[in-house]
Amino acid sequence: MTSTLLVLVLLSQVEQPAPSSAGAVPPLAASTVGGWRYLTRLEASGLALLPSSGGGEAKRYAQLTPMLVVDGGEAFGLNLGAPVRLRLGGGGSSAGLVRREDWDSLSDWGQVVHALKIGSDTSPVGLWVGALEGYSLLSGHLVRRYTNRANPDYHPAGASLTGALGPFYVEAFASDVLGARLAGAQAEVDLQHLFAGPPRQKGRYTLGLSAVHDWGQAGGVAPPVMLAHLDGTAVVVVRPGFELHVLGGWGGRPGGGGAWGAVAGVGADALSPTLDMKLRLEVRRQHGGFRQGYFGPDYELGRLSAVGTSGLPQAQAPFPDGFSTYAEAVVAWDGVRLGGLLQRHLSLSLGAEVFGWGRVDVDGRLATQFANRNLEVALSGLALGLGQPGARHLYSGQVRWRFGHKLYALAEGGTLLYPNADGALRPGAYASLGLGVDNAR
């Protein structure tokens, strides 16, 4: 099971799963050696993996999560650590001491690298390796809000590589650096830069082409699939701290014989010392099984068993032709001042798509902090196929309370879907309660 209690600390703050809070307190600091900053952490908790209401045996584990964070400034950050689950009960006499499903493939060893960052936001080349959570590939019309560890028995390390040269910008990614899985890229050209030289404002008029391929050979075998998409974006309103843009695009499945889709929409970005907000509204057309956001938050499960089917993989499942409306909001707010992922009173990420033939898909995450940033609460949920038979639901919540300079308590719980050998999904749940210690101060 992917532990949502793993934390990412990069640059000069400790980044925890629930952003934000109240009160103006300085960011947590770690040990400093020679200009580099370090943080060490150990979490110990009891974990119960519970069967569905249909029966089955509960499995109990002692979970230990060590972590080491190294912060080398804006251009380097490293977070190493993974949960080790030691069996306390359940699972039968053949079960080993360590939960086998967490380490039974080469890809699972990728979970040791929770985050590696090389290059800053202004670097011509940047690299990210680790967990992909809510990841979108630039325009997001192929890969949108994707999570590579949604399968609780598959823990890969993904990677994202960006590069800029003159009017060109490229982002490439892989969902699993140790397995033959999802990979793709999007290349964009700044048209104003290309035809009129370097502009005062970069990226005002862009044209992009993306392609993504899934080999389907890790995290469960599934049929391969490849999609491509062409995008155009124009920023039509520019004000201090605000931009409004329009967008359009067309995509399809190469060799798919009539699988295509089109999209048009509008987006707005607002940025101030206390608010970072991104909004998007789109109208989409689907035909022949193609859809925008095909590689989405549920893809790691849907590729094995699509929503609303009796076990068909997503690549083979029918998808009705029609129109849909998609809306997305990503908001970060702090009553004092935004400062990385630690200093935010409120963090909200929500996406929803309504199809003309009666289906609704929603996923989101809400995180807040209280009590002088010592209490963090986060809720996340995913509901796909609402209004249709076979709708899929996943929910989770977590609480973290720091009650000393080095100690904190944590609790979490939620629902899970485990893939069986035949691709069918088996429902379950989890609950965890424990303590953590670190050298933050």
GROMACS .gro file of C-alpha atoms in nm:
model
  441
    1MET     CA    1   0.000   0.000   0.000
    2THR     CA    2   0.132   0.342  -0.090
    3SER     CA    3   0.180   0.529   0.234
    4THR     CA    4   0.038   0.878   0.206
    5LEU     CA    5   0.233   0.961   0.522
    6LEU     CA    6   0.562   0.966   0.335
    7VAL     CA    7   0.681   1.326   0.323
    8LEU     CA    8   0.881   1.520   0.071
    9VAL     CA    9   1.128   1.775   0.198
   10LEU     CA   10   1.306   1.966  -0.071
   11LEU     CA   11   1.484   2.296  -0.076
   12SER     CA   12   1.452   2.487   0.252
   13GLN     CA   13   1.135   2.344   0.401
   14VAL     CA   14   0.997   2.017   0.530
   15GLU     CA   15   0.720   1.928   0.289
   16GLN     CA   16   0.449   1.715   0.445
   17PRO     CA   17   0.140   1.561   0.289
   18ALA     CA   18  -0.093   1.828   0.423
   19PRO     CA   19   0.019   2.178   0.326
   20SER     CA   20  -0.055   2.501   0.515
   21SER     CA   21  -0.168   2.646   0.838
   22ALA     CA   22  -0.226   2.940   1.067
   23GLY     CA   23   0.014   3.169   1.240
   24ALA     CA   24   0.345   3.318   1.133
   25VAL     CA   25   0.602   3.071   1.246
   26PRO     CA   26   0.935   3.016   1.071
   27PRO     CA   27   0.974   2.704   0.856
   28LEU     CA   28   1.111   2.397   1.027
   29ALA     CA   29   1.488   2.381   0.994
   30ALA     CA   30   1.715   2.080   0.979
   31SER     CA   31   2.078   2.022   1.062
   32THR     CA   32   2.324   2.224   0.854
   33VAL     CA   33   2.666   2.097   0.750
   34GLY     CA   34   2.888   2.297   0.516
   35GLY     CA   35   2.594   2.496   0.374
   36TRP     CA   36   2.389   2.182   0.305
   37ARG     CA   37   2.082   2.104   0.515
   38TYR     CA   38   1.984   1.759   0.638
   39LEU     CA   39   1.679   1.612   0.802
   40THR     CA   40   1.639   1.262   0.943
   41ARG     CA   41   1.307   1.112   1.044
   42LEU     CA   42   1.165   0.783   1.170
   43GLU     CA   43   0.797   0.696   1.187
   44ALA     CA   44   0.668   0.389   1.373
   45SER     CA   45   0.304   0.291   1.346
   46GLY     CA   46   0.061   0.005   1.360
   47LEU     CA   47  -0.102  -0.075   1.027
   48ALA     CA   48  -0.411  -0.285   0.961
   49LEU     CA   49  -0.510  -0.396   0.612
   50LEU     CA   50  -0.877  -0.481   0.629
   51PRO     CA   51  -1.080  -0.698   0.391
   52SER     CA   52  -1.401  -0.586   0.228
   53SER     CA   53  -1.734  -0.646   0.398
   54GLY     CA   54  -1.761  -0.971   0.204
   55GLY     CA   55  -1.518  -1.144   0.436
   56GLY     CA   56  -1.150  -1.228   0.449
   57GLU     CA   57  -0.877  -1.198   0.707
   58ALA     CA   58  -0.740  -0.874   0.847
   59LYS     CA   59  -0.361  -0.838   0.826
   60ARG     CA   60  -0.169  -0.649   1.092
   61TYR     CA   61   0.175  -0.495   1.057
   62ALA     CA   62   0.426  -0.286   1.245
   63GLN     CA   63   0.530  -0.019   0.996
   64LEU     CA   64   0.868   0.156   1.016
   65THR     CA   65   0.944   0.445   0.780
   66PRO     CA   66   1.297   0.588   0.795
   67MET     CA   67   1.374   0.898   0.593
   68LEU     CA   68   1.679   1.105   0.500
   69VAL     CA   69   1.648   1.445   0.333
   70VAL     CA   70   1.938   1.638   0.184
   71ASP     CA   71   1.884   1.998   0.072
   72GLY     CA   72   2.159   2.143  -0.144
   73GLY     CA   73   1.982   2.465  -0.239
   74GLU     CA   74   1.746   2.549  -0.524
   75ALA     CA   75   1.921   2.316  -0.769
   76PHE     CA   76   1.940   1.996  -0.563
   77GLY     CA   77   1.718   1.803  -0.326
   78LEU     CA   78   1.705   1.437  -0.221
   79ASN     CA   79   1.452   1.243  -0.014
   80LEU     CA   80   1.524   0.875   0.055
   81GLY     CA   81   1.300   0.643   0.253
   82ALA     CA   82   1.029   0.380   0.223
   83PRO     CA   83   0.793   0.201   0.464
   84VAL     CA   84   0.893  -0.144   0.586
   85ARG     CA   85   0.594  -0.347   0.705
   86LEU     CA   86   0.665  -0.628   0.953
   87ARG     CA   87   0.386  -0.881   0.990
   88LEU     CA   88   0.223  -0.910   1.331
   89GLY     CA   89  -0.074  -1.127   1.238
   90GLY     CA   90  -0.288  -1.253   0.951
   91GLY     CA   91  -0.181  -1.367   0.610
   92GLY     CA   92  -0.151  -1.737   0.689
   93SER     CA   93   0.143  -1.951   0.793
   94SER     CA   94   0.320  -1.904   0.458
   95ALA     CA   95   0.344  -1.524   0.495
   96GLY     CA   96   0.693  -1.393   0.566
   97LEU     CA   97   0.807  -1.139   0.821
   98VAL     CA   98   0.810  -0.853   0.568
   99ARG     CA   99   0.504  -0.790   0.350
  100ARG     CA  100   0.602  -0.961   0.025
  101GLU     CA  101   0.386  -0.751  -0.209
  102ASP     CA  102   0.585  -0.439  -0.120
  103TRP     CA  103   0.914  -0.576  -0.256
  104ASP     CA  104   0.834  -0.858  -0.501
  105SER     CA  105   0.935  -0.681  -0.824
  106LEU     CA  106   1.225  -0.470  -0.944
  107SER     CA  107   0.994  -0.171  -0.981
  108ASP     CA  108   0.906  -0.183  -0.610
  109TRP     CA  109   1.262  -0.087  -0.521
  110GLY     CA  110   1.195   0.249  -0.678
  111GLN     CA  111   0.997   0.349  -0.369
  112VAL     CA  112   1.327   0.400  -0.183
  113VAL     CA  113   1.370   0.723  -0.381
  114HIS     CA  114   1.078   0.937  -0.276
  115ALA     CA  115   1.217   1.246  -0.446
  116LEU     CA  116   1.532   1.354  -0.629
  117LYS     CA  117   1.549   1.700  -0.782
  118ILE     CA  118   1.834   1.833  -0.996
  119GLY     CA  119   1.803   2.181  -1.142
  120SER     CA  120   1.597   2.484  -1.040
  121ASP     CA  121   1.289   2.628  -1.208
  122THR     CA  122   1.513   2.860  -1.411
  123SER     CA  123   1.766   2.594  -1.515
  124PRO     CA  124   1.779   2.504  -1.887
  125VAL     CA  125   1.760   2.135  -1.787
  126GLY     CA  126   1.584   1.985  -1.486
  127LEU     CA  127   1.533   1.632  -1.356
  128TRP     CA  128   1.281   1.490  -1.110
  129VAL     CA  129   1.280   1.127  -0.991
  130GLY     CA  130   1.038   0.975  -0.741
  131ALA     CA  131   0.667   0.948  -0.672
  132LEU     CA  132   0.438   1.106  -0.931
  133GLU     CA  133   0.132   1.237  -0.748
  134GLY     CA  134  -0.125   1.439  -0.941
  135TYR     CA  135   0.118   1.469  -1.232
  136SER     CA  136   0.016   1.643  -1.557
  137LEU     CA  137   0.225   1.651  -1.875
  138LEU     CA  138   0.225   2.021  -1.971
  139SER     CA  139  -0.115   2.079  -2.139
  140GLY     CA  140  -0.255   1.777  -1.953
  141HIS     CA  141  -0.467   1.655  -2.243
  142LEU     CA  142  -0.305   1.310  -2.237
  143VAL     CA  143  -0.161   1.280  -1.885
  144ARG     CA  144  -0.361   1.471  -1.624
  145ARG     CA  145  -0.359   1.433  -1.244
  146TYR     CA  146  -0.188   1.095  -1.284
  147THR     CA  147  -0.052   0.903  -0.984
  148ASN     CA  148   0.198   0.622  -1.049
  149ARG     CA  149   0.145   0.455  -0.708
  150ALA     CA  150  -0.235   0.422  -0.711
  151ASN     CA  151  -0.196   0.042  -0.719
  152PRO     CA  152  -0.131  -0.050  -0.352
  153ASP     CA  153   0.100  -0.339  -0.455
  154TYR     CA  154   0.309  -0.143  -0.708
  155HIS     CA  155   0.557   0.121  -0.591
  156PRO     CA  156   0.763   0.255  -0.884
  157ALA     CA  157   0.984   0.560  -0.908
  158GLY     CA  158   0.887   0.785  -1.195
  159ALA     CA  159   1.091   1.056  -1.361
  160SER     CA  160   1.038   1.386  -1.537
  161LEU     CA  161   1.300   1.562  -1.749
  162THR     CA  162   1.260   1.918  -1.877
  163GLY     CA  163   1.473   2.117  -2.116
  164ALA     CA  164   1.458   2.461  -2.282
  165LEU     CA  165   1.653   2.594  -2.580
  166GLY     CA  166   1.558   2.918  -2.750
  167PRO     CA  167   1.188   2.906  -2.844
  168PHE     CA  168   1.160   2.534  -2.769
  169TYR     CA  169   1.058   2.364  -2.445
  170VAL     CA  170   1.036   1.987  -2.393
  171GLU     CA  171   0.913   1.776  -2.103
  172ALA     CA  172   0.955   1.398  -2.103
  173PHE     CA  173   0.847   1.156  -1.834
  174ALA     CA  174   0.840   0.789  -1.739
  175SER     CA  175   0.608   0.639  -1.480
  176ASP     CA  176   0.857   0.363  -1.387
  177VAL     CA  177   1.231   0.403  -1.437
  178LEU     CA  178   1.284   0.032  -1.361
  179GLY     CA  179   1.005  -0.117  -1.572
  180ALA     CA  180   0.854  -0.108  -1.924
  181ARG     CA  181   0.557   0.111  -1.849
  182LEU     CA  182   0.416   0.453  -1.928
  183ALA     CA  183   0.644   0.705  -2.102
  184GLY     CA  184   0.592   1.011  -2.315
  185ALA     CA  185   0.688   1.367  -2.399
  186GLN     CA  186   0.548   1.700  -2.505
  187ALA     CA  187   0.739   1.956  -2.711
  188GLU     CA  188   0.627   2.317  -2.727
  189VAL     CA  189   0.741   2.605  -2.944
  190ASP     CA  190   0.699   2.972  -2.850
  191LEU     CA  191   0.566   3.111  -3.179
  192GLN     CA  192   0.637   3.476  -3.097
  193HIS     CA  193   0.997   3.389  -3.008
  194LEU     CA  194   1.035   3.177  -3.322
  195PHE     CA  195   0.918   3.445  -3.567
  196ALA     CA  196   0.996   3.775  -3.394
  197GLY     CA  197   1.285   3.703  -3.157
  198PRO     CA  198   1.291   3.674  -2.776
  199PRO     CA  199   0.970   3.832  -2.641
  200ARG     CA  200   0.930   4.034  -2.324
  201GLN     CA  201   0.685   3.771  -2.196
  202LYS     CA  202   0.770   3.409  -2.275
  203GLY     CA  203   0.510   3.151  -2.370
  204ARG     CA  204   0.233   3.386  -2.474
  205TYR     CA  205   0.156   3.196  -2.796
  206THR     CA  206   0.257   2.830  -2.803
  207LEU     CA  207   0.202   2.523  -3.017
  208GLY     CA  208   0.267   2.181  -2.866
  209LEU     CA  209   0.274   1.816  -2.971
  210SER     CA  210   0.264   1.528  -2.722
  211ALA     CA  211   0.277   1.150  -2.746
  212VAL     CA  212   0.248   0.887  -2.471
  213HIS     CA  213   0.293   0.510  -2.489
  214ASP     CA  214   0.224   0.243  -2.227
  215TRP     CA  215   0.408  -0.086  -2.277
  216GLY     CA  216   0.198  -0.242  -1.999
  217GLN     CA  217   0.467  -0.478  -1.866
  218ALA     CA  218   0.500  -0.377  -1.499
  219GLY     CA  219   0.253  -0.341  -1.215
  220GLY     CA  220   0.039  -0.607  -1.380
  221VAL     CA  221   0.030  -0.693  -1.750
  222ALA     CA  222  -0.216  -0.494  -1.962
  223PRO     CA  223  -0.258  -0.425  -2.336
  224PRO     CA  224  -0.025  -0.157  -2.474
  225VAL     CA  225  -0.170   0.177  -2.586
  226MET     CA  226  -0.037   0.489  -2.757
  227LEU     CA  227  -0.198   0.834  -2.787
  228ALA     CA  228  -0.093   1.167  -2.941
  229HIS     CA  229  -0.226   1.523  -2.907
  230LEU     CA  230  -0.172   1.864  -3.072
  231ASP     CA  231  -0.230   2.176  -2.857
  232GLY     CA  232  -0.238   2.550  -2.909
  233THR     CA  233  -0.250   2.815  -2.635
  234ALA     CA  234  -0.278   3.195  -2.649
  235VAL     CA  235  -0.254   3.425  -2.347
  236VAL     CA  236  -0.512   3.696  -2.419
  237VAL     CA  237  -0.511   3.899  -2.096
  238VAL     CA  238  -0.204   3.988  -1.890
  239ARG     CA  239  -0.224   4.190  -1.569
  240PRO     CA  240   0.009   4.204  -1.268
  241GLY     CA  241  -0.052   3.874  -1.090
  242PHE     CA  242  -0.314   3.754  -1.341
  243GLU     CA  243  -0.328   3.582  -1.681
  244LEU     CA  244  -0.618   3.460  -1.893
  245HIS     CA  245  -0.559   3.218  -2.178
  246VAL     CA  246  -0.759   3.029  -2.439
  247LEU     CA  247  -0.668   2.685  -2.566
  248GLY     CA  248  -0.763   2.427  -2.825
  249GLY     CA  249  -0.642   2.091  -2.943
  250TRP     CA  250  -0.699   1.766  -3.125
  251GLY     CA  251  -0.576   1.415  -3.044
  252GLY     CA  252  -0.612   1.053  -3.137
  253ARG     CA  253  -0.480   0.701  -3.119
  254PRO     CA  254  -0.223   0.633  -3.394
  255GLY     CA  255  -0.348   0.334  -3.593
  256GLY     CA  256  -0.668   0.342  -3.388
  257GLY     CA  257  -0.900   0.379  -3.686
  258GLY     CA  258  -1.139   0.658  -3.593
  259ALA     CA  259  -1.029   0.712  -3.232
  260TRP     CA  260  -1.002   1.091  -3.195
  261GLY     CA  261  -1.102   1.383  -2.977
  262ALA     CA  262  -1.108   1.763  -2.975
  263VAL     CA  263  -1.099   2.023  -2.699
  264ALA     CA  264  -1.147   2.398  -2.655
  265GLY     CA  265  -1.136   2.595  -2.336
  266VAL     CA  266  -1.022   2.883  -2.121
  267GLY     CA  267  -0.792   2.908  -1.820
  268ALA     CA  268  -0.695   3.169  -1.561
  269ASP     CA  269  -0.391   3.195  -1.333
  270ALA     CA  270  -0.372   3.430  -1.034
  271LEU     CA  271  -0.065   3.480  -0.817
  272SER     CA  272  -0.004   3.701  -0.514
  273PRO     CA  273   0.206   3.675  -0.196
  274THR     CA  274  -0.082   3.488  -0.027
  275LEU     CA  275  -0.265   3.317  -0.316
  276ASP     CA  276  -0.169   3.085  -0.602
  277MET     CA  277  -0.475   2.985  -0.805
  278LYS     CA  278  -0.513   2.803  -1.138
  279LEU     CA  279  -0.855   2.752  -1.296
  280ARG     CA  280  -0.952   2.572  -1.617
  281LEU     CA  281  -1.279   2.510  -1.802
  282GLU     CA  282  -1.296   2.297  -2.118
  283VAL     CA  283  -1.547   2.150  -2.361
  284ARG     CA  284  -1.436   1.815  -2.497
  285ARG     CA  285  -1.541   1.580  -2.776
  286GLN     CA  286  -1.471   1.205  -2.760
  287HIS     CA  287  -1.498   0.958  -3.047
  288GLY     CA  288  -1.397   0.597  -3.107
  289GLY     CA  289  -1.273   0.534  -2.753
  290PHE     CA  290  -1.033   0.830  -2.730
  291ARG     CA  291  -1.069   1.078  -2.444
  292GLN     CA  292  -0.865   1.366  -2.306
  293GLY     CA  293  -0.695   1.290  -1.974
  294TYR     CA  294  -0.683   0.921  -2.070
  295PHE     CA  295  -0.389   0.867  -1.834
  296GLY     CA  296  -0.556   1.008  -1.524
  297PRO     CA  297  -0.574   0.957  -1.146
  298ASP     CA  298  -0.728   0.609  -1.177
  299TYR     CA  299  -0.518   0.484  -1.468
  300GLU     CA  300  -0.298   0.243  -1.270
  301LEU     CA  301  -0.615   0.056  -1.173
  302GLY     CA  302  -0.819   0.126  -1.485
  303ARG     CA  303  -0.554  -0.018  -1.715
  304LEU     CA  304  -0.628  -0.353  -1.548
  305SER     CA  305  -1.004  -0.311  -1.498
  306ALA     CA  306  -1.184  -0.010  -1.642
  307VAL     CA  307  -1.461   0.169  -1.454
  308GLY     CA  308  -1.806   0.038  -1.537
  309THR     CA  309  -1.691  -0.288  -1.696
  310SER     CA  310  -1.677  -0.648  -1.578
  311GLY     CA  311  -1.298  -0.654  -1.575
  312LEU     CA  312  -1.200  -0.528  -1.922
  313PRO     CA  313  -0.874  -0.330  -1.932
  314GLN     CA  314  -0.913   0.035  -2.025
  315ALA     CA  315  -0.740  -0.014  -2.361
  316GLN     CA  316  -1.012  -0.261  -2.466
  317ALA     CA  317  -1.314  -0.116  -2.287
  318PRO     CA  318  -1.574   0.073  -2.494
  319PHE     CA  319  -1.617   0.444  -2.428
  320PRO     CA  320  -1.927   0.618  -2.569
  321ASP     CA  321  -1.892   0.896  -2.825
  322GLY     CA  322  -2.010   1.235  -2.706
  323PHE     CA  323  -1.927   1.566  -2.543
  324SER     CA  324  -1.814   1.653  -2.192
  325THR     CA  325  -1.736   1.956  -1.979
  326TYR     CA  326  -1.421   1.952  -1.767
  327ALA     CA  327  -1.341   2.191  -1.481
  328GLU     CA  328  -1.032   2.206  -1.261
  329ALA     CA  329  -0.924   2.424  -0.971
  330VAL     CA  330  -0.583   2.420  -0.798
  331VAL     CA  331  -0.566   2.668  -0.511
  332ALA     CA  332  -0.303   2.739  -0.246
  333TRP     CA  333  -0.367   3.011   0.014
  334ASP     CA  334  -0.191   3.132   0.326
  335GLY     CA  335  -0.308   3.404   0.563
  336VAL     CA  336   0.048   3.527   0.613
  337ARG     CA  337   0.252   3.446   0.304
  338LEU     CA  338   0.292   3.147   0.076
  339GLY     CA  339   0.622   2.974   0.147
  340GLY     CA  340   0.670   2.636  -0.018
  341LEU     CA  341   0.444   2.346   0.068
  342LEU     CA  342   0.478   2.391   0.443
  343GLN     CA  343   0.349   2.745   0.470
  344ARG     CA  344  -0.006   2.718   0.337
  345HIS     CA  345  -0.326   2.748   0.536
  346LEU     CA  346  -0.524   2.583   0.260
  347SER     CA  347  -0.439   2.361  -0.035
  348LEU     CA  348  -0.713   2.244  -0.271
  349SER     CA  349  -0.688   2.043  -0.593
  350LEU     CA  350  -1.014   1.943  -0.760
  351GLY     CA  351  -1.102   1.810  -1.105
  352ALA     CA  352  -1.447   1.715  -1.239
  353GLU     CA  353  -1.575   1.600  -1.578
  354VAL     CA  354  -1.944   1.571  -1.673
  355PHE     CA  355  -2.028   1.366  -1.983
  356GLY     CA  356  -2.334   1.429  -2.194
  357TRP     CA  357  -2.443   1.065  -2.170
  358GLY     CA  358  -2.478   1.070  -1.791
  359ARG     CA  359  -2.139   0.991  -1.637
  360VAL     CA  360  -1.957   1.209  -1.384
  361ASP     CA  361  -1.591   1.176  -1.273
  362VAL     CA  362  -1.454   1.368  -0.972
  363ASP     CA  363  -1.123   1.358  -0.786
  364GLY     CA  364  -0.968   1.595  -0.537
  365ARG     CA  365  -0.759   1.664  -0.231
  366LEU     CA  366  -0.805   1.919   0.048
  367ALA     CA  367  -0.538   1.991   0.309
  368THR     CA  368  -0.527   2.244   0.591
  369GLN     CA  369  -0.321   2.328   0.899
  370PHE     CA  370  -0.436   2.459   1.235
  371ALA     CA  371  -0.297   2.540   1.579
  372ASN     CA  372   0.003   2.744   1.477
  373ARG     CA  373   0.084   2.495   1.197
  374ASN     CA  374   0.120   2.205   1.439
  375LEU     CA  375  -0.197   2.020   1.333
  376GLU     CA  376  -0.238   1.904   0.972
  377VAL     CA  377  -0.552   1.748   0.827
  378ALA     CA  378  -0.584   1.614   0.471
  379LEU     CA  379  -0.873   1.450   0.287
  380SER     CA  380  -0.868   1.299  -0.061
  381GLY     CA  381  -1.125   1.126  -0.273
  382LEU     CA  382  -1.192   0.980  -0.615
  383ALA     CA  383  -1.534   0.895  -0.756
  384LEU     CA  384  -1.550   0.777  -1.118
  385GLY     CA  385  -1.846   0.663  -1.323
  386LEU     CA  386  -2.106   0.832  -1.105
  387GLY     CA  387  -2.450   0.792  -1.257
  388GLN     CA  388  -2.353   0.465  -1.426
  389PRO     CA  389  -2.336   0.101  -1.311
  390GLY     CA  390  -2.003  -0.003  -1.160
  391ALA     CA  391  -1.895   0.338  -1.026
  392ARG     CA  392  -1.559   0.341  -0.849
  393HIS     CA  393  -1.489   0.513  -0.516
  394LEU     CA  394  -1.165   0.564  -0.320
  395TYR     CA  395  -1.136   0.785  -0.011
  396SER     CA  396  -0.866   0.855   0.247
  397GLY     CA  397  -0.785   1.091   0.531
  398GLN     CA  398  -0.485   1.168   0.747
  399VAL     CA  399  -0.404   1.372   1.057
  400ARG     CA  400  -0.059   1.476   1.182
  401TRP     CA  401  -0.008   1.655   1.515
  402ARG     CA  402   0.330   1.789   1.624
  403PHE     CA  403   0.335   1.813   2.004
  404GLY     CA  404   0.704   1.871   2.062
  405HIS     CA  405   1.010   2.002   1.885
  406LYS     CA  406   1.096   1.652   1.764
  407LEU     CA  407   0.783   1.440   1.816
  408TYR     CA  408   0.455   1.413   1.631
  409ALA     CA  409   0.159   1.173   1.619
  410LEU     CA  410  -0.001   1.056   1.299
  411ALA     CA  411  -0.312   0.868   1.194
  412GLU     CA  412  -0.461   0.777   0.859
  413GLY     CA  413  -0.718   0.551   0.700
  414GLY     CA  414  -0.904   0.493   0.380
  415THR     CA  415  -1.022   0.251   0.114
  416LEU     CA  416  -0.815   0.050  -0.134
  417LEU     CA  417  -0.853  -0.159  -0.449
  418TYR     CA  418  -0.615  -0.454  -0.493
  419PRO     CA  419  -0.565  -0.605  -0.840
  420ASN     CA  420  -0.607  -0.983  -0.858
  421ALA     CA  421  -0.407  -1.200  -1.096
  422ASP     CA  422  -0.694  -1.191  -1.348
  423GLY     CA  423  -0.708  -0.809  -1.340
  424ALA     CA  424  -1.023  -0.787  -1.129
  425LEU     CA  425  -1.011  -0.539  -0.839
  426ARG     CA  426  -1.068  -0.652  -0.483
  427PRO     CA  427  -1.186  -0.385  -0.234
  428GLY     CA  428  -1.023  -0.334   0.103
  429ALA     CA  429  -0.938  -0.069   0.358
  430TYR     CA  430  -0.650   0.038   0.580
  431ALA     CA  431  -0.599   0.214   0.911
  432SER     CA  432  -0.278   0.332   1.074
  433LEU     CA  433  -0.178   0.502   1.401
  434GLY     CA  434   0.172   0.587   1.516
  435LEU     CA  435   0.444   0.831   1.624
  436GLY     CA  436   0.729   1.002   1.447
  437VAL     CA  437   1.055   1.167   1.551
  438ASP     CA  438   1.284   1.393   1.352
  439ASN     CA  439   1.557   1.654   1.399
  440ALA     CA  440   1.345   1.942   1.269
  441ARG     CA  441   1.334   2.243   1.495
   0.00000   0.00000   0.00000
